[in-house]
Amino acid sequence: MDTIDSIDYPVYFEDTLTQLVNFIEQGNYSRFFILTDEHTGQHCLPLLQSRLEHLNNNYDVIEVNAGEESKNIDFCAGIWKMLIDFGADRHSLMINLGGGVIGDMGGFAASTYKRGIDFVQMPTTLLSQVDASVGGKTGIDFDNLKNIIGTFTSPKAVFIEHAFLKTLPERQVLSGYAEMLKHGLIQDAAYWNELKGLGSPLSLPSAQLVYQSVAIKNKVVVSDPFEKGFRKCLNFGHTVGHAVETYSLQNDDNHLTHGEAVALGMICEAWLSHKKAGLSLEELNDISSVLKALYPKYVLEDSCHTVLYALMKTDKKNQNGLINCTLINRIGECSIDHICTEEELCDSLSYYNKL
Ligand code: NAD
């Protein structure tokens, strides 16, 4: 698999640990820091450390609690504090070894510490490999709103190591798989057909499929790095999905994963696509049945539609208070900037409920 050139950095897929060691050595960094969470510290760090033995005295590990609950200003301040305590200077490097939480928060902490130090991403979940790995978005949640504080800052490089996925719980595999399915739905019908052929229950998608997803996302991101237009196509499923994800984070002890919420969102937005953007009934049924078979049903009482709609109104894509969705015209082709009314969005939730 070739290296993918993203906006202004490479994404490596082969010999990633060697590539990372070479990168550190050539970068002449004064010191480097590996950010992990409690799970990646256990499952992924030993493999990385086994390749860093000759650099033993030149790095520190910073570990945070796992999960979205940690992606906030308090944990971020903890990272800044550790960097200060460890004496990180402007020629330090941060290696974010973890899922999207570590990548987003570590990227944000690095991009703001001393007005920005270099960082690289080593994503360890399927979701972070196929989605968060390209695009340069960093950030944290704040005031119960996801990713509301953040920057567009590119990492110096991304290293995608498929071996890390072996310890990933099945639910997390499914979470990333939702974004892969989205890539097929918005850009590549053949890829959608190949993915849905993997069936249910899902086995771990191959390194080649991960590569294809990154290539699709990268093509979109490179054409519109700051999300002024076409990049919004990546938001298919996310207007409803983000609202449901936030709702679940606020209300459920065992909250939905990002991918579970996006899968639900894609069903609703496929229904909106059928109503408003020409998606055929046959393709709507195909999408709904594939997603329904893979992802658990999430009960959405009619009474929570108002709350969900209020959350959709906080979506970053909205303009002038109007809710702006990305829809698909057919599988493999999408269009952006569809204004959807409260009634349409609530009807799409009802469609999901009745499936
Ligand atoms: P996560 O980082 O919370 O990881 C999920 C769980 O898997 C955690 O418990 C983690 O400790 C564990 N884990 C990670 N790697 C593991 C491994 N190899 N083996 C065993 N367990 C492992 O969540 P995520 O799903 O990776 O990412 C979700 C976050 O990513 C959200 O905050 C979302 O906003 C963000 N995101 C960012 C972008 C972007 O473009 N920057 C894109 C998509 C999602």
Tab-separated table of C-alpha atoms and ligand atoms in Angstrom:
chain	number	residue	atom	x	y	z
A	1	MET	CA	0.000	0.000	0.000
A	2	ASP	CA	1.418	3.338	-1.045
A	3	THR	CA	1.822	6.237	1.332
A	4	ILE	CA	-1.081	8.661	0.952
A	5	ASP	CA	-0.219	12.347	0.639
A	6	SER	CA	-2.712	14.311	2.682
A	7	ILE	CA	-3.039	18.102	2.882
A	8	ASP	CA	0.552	18.685	3.954
A	9	TYR	CA	1.663	15.435	5.582
A	10	PRO	CA	2.127	11.750	4.710
A	11	VAL	CA	-0.075	8.878	5.901
A	12	TYR	CA	1.970	5.678	6.214
A	13	PHE	CA	0.498	2.172	6.027
A	14	GLU	CA	3.573	-0.045	5.659
A	15	ASP	CA	6.334	-0.614	8.250
A	16	THR	CA	4.736	2.074	10.354
A	17	LEU	CA	6.815	1.490	13.487
A	18	THR	CA	10.046	1.756	11.521
A	19	GLN	CA	8.687	4.819	9.746
A	20	LEU	CA	7.881	6.423	13.104
A	21	VAL	CA	11.325	5.693	14.558
A	22	ASN	CA	12.943	7.159	11.429
A	23	PHE	CA	10.695	10.190	11.708
A	24	ILE	CA	11.692	10.792	15.353
A	25	GLU	CA	15.383	10.373	14.620
A	26	GLN	CA	15.355	12.637	11.609
A	27	GLY	CA	13.261	15.276	13.372
A	28	ASN	CA	15.989	16.184	15.865
A	29	TYR	CA	13.425	16.665	18.624
A	30	SER	CA	14.626	17.737	22.040
A	31	ARG	CA	12.225	15.322	23.704
A	32	PHE	CA	9.067	13.441	22.805
A	33	PHE	CA	5.880	12.517	24.621
A	34	ILE	CA	3.546	9.615	24.010
A	35	LEU	CA	-0.073	10.291	24.888
A	36	THR	CA	-2.126	7.173	25.646
A	37	ASP	CA	-5.291	6.245	27.433
A	38	GLU	CA	-5.504	3.377	29.897
A	39	HIS	CA	-6.393	0.869	27.140
A	40	THR	CA	-3.870	1.917	24.519
A	41	GLY	CA	-1.287	2.154	27.301
A	42	GLN	CA	-1.944	-1.523	27.945
A	43	HIS	CA	-2.531	-2.870	24.428
A	44	CYS	CA	-0.555	-0.647	22.051
A	45	LEU	CA	2.228	1.075	23.967
A	46	PRO	CA	4.336	-2.088	24.551
A	47	LEU	CA	4.613	-2.719	20.795
A	48	LEU	CA	5.658	0.879	20.199
A	49	GLN	CA	8.060	0.934	23.147
A	50	SER	CA	9.741	-2.252	21.935
A	51	ARG	CA	10.957	-0.178	18.997
A	52	LEU	CA	12.089	2.775	21.093
A	53	GLU	CA	14.542	1.023	23.425
A	54	HIS	CA	17.535	2.929	22.107
A	55	LEU	CA	15.666	6.209	22.794
A	56	ASN	CA	14.735	5.213	26.328
A	57	ASN	CA	15.768	8.331	28.140
A	58	ASN	CA	14.325	10.745	25.709
A	59	TYR	CA	10.598	10.382	26.149
A	60	ASP	CA	7.806	10.381	28.701
A	61	VAL	CA	4.386	8.766	28.631
A	62	ILE	CA	1.267	10.747	29.514
A	63	GLU	CA	-1.801	8.633	30.194
A	64	VAL	CA	-5.394	9.805	30.532
A	65	ASN	CA	-8.608	7.938	31.318
A	66	ALA	CA	-10.229	6.224	28.340
A	67	GLY	CA	-13.374	7.460	26.643
A	68	GLU	CA	-15.248	10.521	25.449
A	69	GLU	CA	-15.790	11.643	29.068
A	70	SER	CA	-12.086	12.554	29.162
A	71	LYS	CA	-12.152	14.708	26.029
A	72	ASN	CA	-12.568	17.952	27.900
A	73	ILE	CA	-10.749	21.021	29.123
A	74	ASP	CA	-9.849	19.457	32.485
A	75	PHE	CA	-8.004	16.523	30.941
A	76	CYS	CA	-6.507	18.842	28.355
A	77	ALA	CA	-5.207	21.092	31.145
A	78	GLY	CA	-3.767	17.951	32.756
A	79	ILE	CA	-1.817	17.260	29.557
A	80	TRP	CA	-0.529	20.846	29.389
A	81	LYS	CA	0.512	20.594	33.047
A	82	MET	CA	2.395	17.343	32.421
A	83	LEU	CA	4.156	18.909	29.439
A	84	ILE	CA	5.238	21.817	31.648
A	85	ASP	CA	6.332	19.480	34.467
A	86	PHE	CA	8.295	17.298	32.031
A	87	GLY	CA	9.990	20.399	30.630
A	88	ALA	CA	8.572	20.195	27.110
A	89	ASP	CA	10.010	22.949	24.938
A	90	ARG	CA	8.978	24.148	21.482
A	91	HIS	CA	11.147	21.493	19.835
A	92	SER	CA	9.258	18.652	21.489
A	93	LEU	CA	7.119	16.106	19.676
A	94	MET	CA	3.816	14.614	20.814
A	95	ILE	CA	2.838	11.127	19.624
A	96	ASN	CA	-0.884	10.518	20.013
A	97	LEU	CA	-1.281	6.768	20.460
A	98	GLY	CA	-4.973	6.020	20.699
A	99	GLY	CA	-8.416	6.411	19.262
A	100	GLY	CA	-10.166	9.573	18.168
A	101	VAL	CA	-10.309	10.938	21.712
A	102	ILE	CA	-6.529	10.800	22.095
A	103	GLY	CA	-5.959	12.050	18.537
A	104	ASP	CA	-8.337	15.000	18.882
A	105	MET	CA	-7.376	16.045	22.399
A	106	GLY	CA	-3.656	15.337	21.980
A	107	GLY	CA	-3.662	17.262	18.706
A	108	PHE	CA	-5.454	20.156	20.389
A	109	ALA	CA	-3.129	20.159	23.405
A	110	ALA	CA	-0.067	20.074	21.133
A	111	SER	CA	-1.367	22.695	18.722
A	112	THR	CA	-1.882	25.165	21.566
A	113	TYR	CA	1.042	24.361	23.914
A	114	LYS	CA	3.649	27.121	23.543
A	115	ARG	CA	1.693	28.245	20.467
A	116	GLY	CA	2.077	24.844	18.904
A	117	ILE	CA	4.496	21.925	19.007
A	118	ASP	CA	4.804	19.160	16.426
A	119	PHE	CA	2.576	16.138	16.808
A	120	VAL	CA	1.974	12.885	14.934
A	121	GLN	CA	-1.021	10.574	15.011
A	122	MET	CA	-0.851	6.837	15.573
A	123	PRO	CA	-4.532	5.901	15.503
A	124	THR	CA	-5.423	2.637	17.220
A	125	THR	CA	-9.181	2.274	16.638
A	126	LEU	CA	-10.833	1.521	13.333
A	127	LEU	CA	-12.749	4.798	13.594
A	128	SER	CA	-9.658	6.886	14.155
A	129	GLN	CA	-7.787	5.075	11.364
A	130	VAL	CA	-10.463	5.526	8.697
A	131	ASP	CA	-11.851	8.863	9.787
A	132	ALA	CA	-9.892	10.951	12.299
A	133	SER	CA	-6.549	10.163	10.649
A	134	VAL	CA	-6.937	12.713	7.864
A	135	GLY	CA	-8.415	16.175	7.913
A	136	GLY	CA	-6.393	18.052	10.505
A	137	LYS	CA	-9.226	18.555	12.968
A	138	THR	CA	-8.270	18.727	16.638
A	139	GLY	CA	-10.521	19.529	19.555
A	140	ILE	CA	-12.306	18.877	22.792
A	141	ASP	CA	-15.912	18.831	23.985
A	142	PHE	CA	-17.134	21.738	26.079
A	143	ASP	CA	-20.376	22.723	27.789
A	144	ASN	CA	-21.920	19.369	26.750
A	145	LEU	CA	-21.228	20.105	23.081
A	146	LYS	CA	-19.025	17.808	21.056
A	147	ASN	CA	-15.884	19.196	19.428
A	148	ILE	CA	-17.066	22.754	20.012
A	149	ILE	CA	-13.544	23.994	20.839
A	150	GLY	CA	-10.729	23.102	18.461
A	151	THR	CA	-8.402	23.975	15.648
A	152	PHE	CA	-7.517	22.890	12.142
A	153	THR	CA	-3.891	21.856	12.628
A	154	SER	CA	-2.128	19.216	10.580
A	155	PRO	CA	-0.042	16.540	12.240
A	156	LYS	CA	3.471	16.109	10.865
A	157	ALA	CA	2.600	12.538	9.839
A	158	VAL	CA	0.092	9.749	10.451
A	159	PHE	CA	1.067	6.108	10.979
A	160	ILE	CA	-1.718	3.566	10.458
A	161	GLU	CA	-0.795	0.212	12.000
A	162	HIS	CA	-3.395	-2.468	11.319
A	163	ALA	CA	-1.947	-4.766	14.027
A	164	PHE	CA	-3.265	-2.425	16.744
A	165	LEU	CA	-6.815	-3.311	15.754
A	166	LYS	CA	-6.451	-6.915	16.946
A	167	THR	CA	-7.262	-5.978	20.561
A	168	LEU	CA	-10.138	-3.670	19.669
A	169	PRO	CA	-13.516	-4.717	21.141
A	170	GLU	CA	-16.096	-5.745	18.531
A	171	ARG	CA	-18.323	-2.791	19.374
A	172	GLN	CA	-15.479	-0.413	18.536
A	173	VAL	CA	-14.859	-2.230	15.251
A	174	LEU	CA	-18.497	-1.650	14.335
A	175	SER	CA	-18.141	1.996	15.284
A	176	GLY	CA	-15.397	2.562	12.720
A	177	TYR	CA	-17.158	0.411	10.165
A	178	ALA	CA	-20.061	2.907	10.080
A	179	GLU	CA	-17.708	5.570	8.739
A	180	MET	CA	-16.370	3.128	6.137
A	181	LEU	CA	-19.916	2.421	4.972
A	182	LYS	CA	-20.477	6.173	4.803
A	183	HIS	CA	-17.452	6.535	2.519
A	184	GLY	CA	-19.047	4.048	0.141
A	185	LEU	CA	-22.443	5.723	0.315
A	186	ILE	CA	-21.148	9.211	-0.492
A	187	GLN	CA	-18.408	8.410	-2.983
A	188	ASP	CA	-18.079	4.840	-4.193
A	189	ALA	CA	-20.940	2.401	-4.823
A	190	ALA	CA	-18.568	-0.502	-5.563
A	191	TYR	CA	-16.883	0.019	-2.177
A	192	TRP	CA	-20.304	0.042	-0.443
A	193	ASN	CA	-21.169	-3.260	-2.138
A	194	GLU	CA	-17.842	-4.788	-1.161
A	195	LEU	CA	-18.252	-3.717	2.464
A	196	LYS	CA	-21.800	-4.880	2.849
A	197	GLY	CA	-20.661	-8.261	1.533
A	198	LEU	CA	-18.605	-8.685	4.731
A	199	GLY	CA	-21.928	-9.497	6.356
A	200	SER	CA	-23.056	-9.649	9.929
A	201	PRO	CA	-21.568	-10.372	12.445
A	202	LEU	CA	-18.698	-8.346	11.182
A	203	SER	CA	-15.133	-9.553	10.982
A	204	LEU	CA	-12.262	-7.077	11.194
A	205	PRO	CA	-11.999	-5.223	7.865
A	206	SER	CA	-8.691	-5.848	6.105
A	207	ALA	CA	-5.834	-3.363	5.917
A	208	GLN	CA	-6.672	-2.905	2.234
A	209	LEU	CA	-10.240	-1.806	3.051
A	210	VAL	CA	-8.928	0.587	5.706
A	211	TYR	CA	-6.594	2.005	3.063
A	212	GLN	CA	-9.466	2.485	0.594
A	213	SER	CA	-11.481	4.405	3.178
A	214	VAL	CA	-8.594	6.688	4.031
A	215	ALA	CA	-8.038	7.276	0.305
A	216	ILE	CA	-11.693	8.277	-0.181
A	217	LYS	CA	-11.717	10.608	2.804
A	218	ASN	CA	-8.365	12.077	1.842
A	219	LYS	CA	-9.508	12.895	-1.694
A	220	VAL	CA	-12.415	14.881	-0.264
A	221	VAL	CA	-10.352	16.626	2.424
A	222	VAL	CA	-7.561	17.646	0.075
A	223	SER	CA	-10.104	19.245	-2.277
A	224	ASP	CA	-11.527	21.372	0.569
A	225	PRO	CA	-9.228	21.472	3.639
A	226	PHE	CA	-11.266	24.035	5.624
A	227	GLU	CA	-14.739	22.659	4.950
A	228	LYS	CA	-15.925	25.589	2.840
A	229	GLY	CA	-17.913	23.399	0.464
A	230	PHE	CA	-17.499	19.860	-0.834
A	231	ARG	CA	-15.944	18.505	2.380
A	232	LYS	CA	-19.381	18.821	3.934
A	233	CYS	CA	-20.222	15.607	2.046
A	234	LEU	CA	-18.434	13.759	4.874
A	235	ASN	CA	-21.231	14.925	7.155
A	236	PHE	CA	-23.752	12.502	5.697
A	237	GLY	CA	-25.464	10.869	8.689
A	238	HIS	CA	-23.869	13.323	11.101
A	239	THR	CA	-26.570	16.013	11.498
A	240	VAL	CA	-28.886	13.505	13.139
A	241	GLY	CA	-25.974	11.323	14.286
A	242	HIS	CA	-24.197	14.015	16.304
A	243	ALA	CA	-27.454	15.058	17.964
A	244	VAL	CA	-28.244	11.469	18.947
A	245	GLU	CA	-24.661	10.923	20.119
A	246	THR	CA	-24.791	14.033	22.344
A	247	TYR	CA	-28.241	13.043	23.611
A	248	SER	CA	-26.982	9.577	24.483
A	249	LEU	CA	-23.861	10.973	26.185
A	250	GLN	CA	-26.092	13.138	28.349
A	251	ASN	CA	-28.693	10.479	29.168
A	252	ASP	CA	-27.242	6.969	29.041
A	253	ASP	CA	-24.737	5.291	31.338
A	254	ASN	CA	-23.704	3.002	28.507
A	255	HIS	CA	-23.852	5.644	25.784
A	256	LEU	CA	-23.811	5.052	22.042
A	257	THR	CA	-20.488	4.943	20.225
A	258	HIS	CA	-19.856	7.526	17.516
A	259	GLY	CA	-20.429	4.914	14.805
A	260	GLU	CA	-23.662	3.619	16.332
A	261	ALA	CA	-25.014	7.174	16.380
A	262	VAL	CA	-23.826	7.816	12.819
A	263	ALA	CA	-25.406	4.559	11.607
A	264	LEU	CA	-28.724	5.718	13.085
A	265	GLY	CA	-28.140	9.143	11.512
A	266	MET	CA	-27.447	7.584	8.105
A	267	ILE	CA	-30.776	5.724	8.205
A	268	CYS	CA	-32.605	9.001	8.960
A	269	GLU	CA	-30.660	10.963	6.386
A	270	ALA	CA	-31.108	8.225	3.761
A	271	TRP	CA	-34.852	8.657	4.345
A	272	LEU	CA	-34.437	12.431	3.904
A	273	SER	CA	-32.399	11.692	0.763
A	274	HIS	CA	-35.305	9.664	-0.599
A	275	LYS	CA	-37.750	12.493	0.157
A	276	LYS	CA	-35.600	15.380	-1.012
A	277	ALA	CA	-32.641	14.303	-3.137
A	278	GLY	CA	-33.834	11.568	-5.482
A	279	LEU	CA	-32.532	8.469	-3.654
A	280	SER	CA	-34.616	5.558	-4.914
A	281	LEU	CA	-36.831	3.559	-2.564
A	282	GLU	CA	-34.871	0.435	-3.476
A	283	GLU	CA	-31.575	2.020	-2.381
A	284	LEU	CA	-33.168	3.448	0.776
A	285	ASN	CA	-34.325	-0.059	1.675
A	286	ASP	CA	-30.880	-1.485	0.928
A	287	ILE	CA	-29.170	1.067	3.209
A	288	SER	CA	-31.710	0.680	6.013
A	289	SER	CA	-31.574	-3.114	6.004
A	290	VAL	CA	-27.749	-3.277	5.976
A	291	LEU	CA	-27.461	-0.801	8.872
A	292	LYS	CA	-30.352	-2.274	10.818
A	293	ALA	CA	-28.788	-5.736	10.674
A	294	LEU	CA	-25.448	-4.497	12.005
A	295	TYR	CA	-26.312	-1.932	14.670
A	296	PRO	CA	-28.464	-2.293	17.777
A	297	LYS	CA	-31.791	-0.493	17.848
A	298	TYR	CA	-31.724	2.676	19.948
A	299	VAL	CA	-35.122	3.556	21.324
A	300	LEU	CA	-36.012	7.166	20.535
A	301	GLU	CA	-39.271	8.154	22.204
A	302	ASP	CA	-41.293	10.717	20.246
A	303	SER	CA	-40.958	12.947	23.295
A	304	CYS	CA	-37.210	13.309	22.764
A	305	HIS	CA	-37.579	14.613	19.182
A	306	THR	CA	-37.766	18.205	20.443
A	307	VAL	CA	-34.547	17.772	22.408
A	308	LEU	CA	-32.836	16.170	19.427
A	309	TYR	CA	-33.992	18.965	17.140
A	310	ALA	CA	-32.602	21.550	19.602
A	311	LEU	CA	-29.258	19.702	19.490
A	312	MET	CA	-29.305	19.664	15.674
A	313	LYS	CA	-29.705	23.445	15.765
A	314	THR	CA	-26.267	23.687	17.401
A	315	ASP	CA	-24.638	21.819	14.481
A	316	LYS	CA	-21.597	23.659	13.134
A	317	LYS	CA	-22.760	23.300	9.511
A	318	ASN	CA	-25.899	25.367	10.040
A	319	GLN	CA	-26.216	28.821	8.612
A	320	ASN	CA	-28.643	31.520	9.763
A	321	GLY	CA	-30.310	29.072	12.114
A	322	LEU	CA	-31.307	26.712	9.266
A	323	ILE	CA	-30.404	23.043	9.498
A	324	ASN	CA	-28.181	22.022	6.672
A	325	CYS	CA	-27.826	18.347	5.707
A	326	THR	CA	-25.675	16.402	3.297
A	327	LEU	CA	-27.834	13.929	1.406
A	328	ILE	CA	-27.193	11.229	-1.189
A	329	ASN	CA	-28.774	11.277	-4.649
A	330	ARG	CA	-27.880	7.654	-5.187
A	331	ILE	CA	-25.451	5.244	-3.548
A	332	GLY	CA	-21.974	6.594	-4.319
A	333	GLU	CA	-23.085	10.163	-5.061
A	334	CYS	CA	-24.001	12.941	-2.644
A	335	SER	CA	-24.963	16.592	-2.571
A	336	ILE	CA	-24.509	19.204	0.131
A	337	ASP	CA	-26.486	22.085	1.626
A	338	HIS	CA	-30.000	20.673	1.813
A	339	ILE	CA	-32.053	22.743	4.241
A	340	CYS	CA	-34.243	20.406	6.309
A	341	THR	CA	-37.205	21.537	8.402
A	342	GLU	CA	-38.020	20.442	11.930
A	343	GLU	CA	-40.939	18.420	10.598
A	344	GLU	CA	-38.775	16.606	8.021
A	345	LEU	CA	-36.093	15.810	10.593
A	346	CYS	CA	-38.619	14.541	13.128
A	347	ASP	CA	-40.300	12.445	10.417
A	348	SER	CA	-36.929	10.896	9.631
A	349	LEU	CA	-36.591	9.935	13.307
A	350	SER	CA	-40.066	8.393	13.176
A	351	TYR	CA	-39.026	6.412	10.067
A	352	TYR	CA	-36.076	5.014	12.046
A	353	ASN	CA	-38.331	4.199	15.019
A	354	LYS	CA	-40.710	2.179	12.867
A	355	LEU	CA	-38.021	0.106	11.106
B	1	NAD	P1	-11.924	6.379	21.689
B	1	NAD	O1	-10.682	7.116	21.418
B	1	NAD	O2	-12.667	6.709	22.918
B	1	NAD	O3	-11.626	4.820	21.626
B	1	NAD	C1	-12.660	3.902	21.887
B	1	NAD	C2	-12.251	2.905	22.967
B	1	NAD	O4	-11.325	1.986	22.409
B	1	NAD	C3	-11.572	3.526	24.173
B	1	NAD	O5	-11.980	2.848	25.336
B	1	NAD	C4	-10.097	3.229	23.915
B	1	NAD	O6	-9.350	3.190	25.090
B	1	NAD	C5	-10.179	1.892	23.258
B	1	NAD	N1	-9.057	1.520	22.400
B	1	NAD	C6	-8.406	2.313	21.533
B	1	NAD	N2	-7.548	1.604	20.819
B	1	NAD	C7	-7.612	0.331	21.280
B	1	NAD	C8	-6.960	-0.872	20.906
B	1	NAD	N3	-6.096	-0.924	19.893
B	1	NAD	N4	-7.286	-1.993	21.579
B	1	NAD	C9	-8.202	-1.961	22.583
B	1	NAD	N5	-8.880	-0.853	22.947
B	1	NAD	C10	-8.573	0.284	22.297
B	1	NAD	O7	-12.987	6.598	20.525
B	1	NAD	P2	-12.918	6.500	18.923
B	1	NAD	O8	-14.147	5.794	18.559
B	1	NAD	O9	-11.614	6.021	18.428
B	1	NAD	O10	-13.027	8.028	18.504
B	1	NAD	C11	-14.145	8.803	18.828
B	1	NAD	C12	-13.696	10.238	18.921
B	1	NAD	O11	-13.092	10.607	17.695
B	1	NAD	C13	-14.846	11.196	19.143
B	1	NAD	O12	-14.456	12.096	20.150
B	1	NAD	C14	-14.978	11.907	17.814
B	1	NAD	O13	-15.426	13.229	17.967
B	1	NAD	C15	-13.577	11.861	17.291
B	1	NAD	N6	-13.468	11.952	15.829
B	1	NAD	C16	-12.630	12.852	15.304
B	1	NAD	C17	-12.511	12.968	13.935
B	1	NAD	C18	-11.570	13.965	13.322
B	1	NAD	O14	-11.620	14.166	12.109
B	1	NAD	N7	-10.709	14.576	14.083
B	1	NAD	C19	-13.244	12.123	13.100
B	1	NAD	C20	-14.091	11.180	13.698
B	1	NAD	C21	-14.195	11.102	15.067
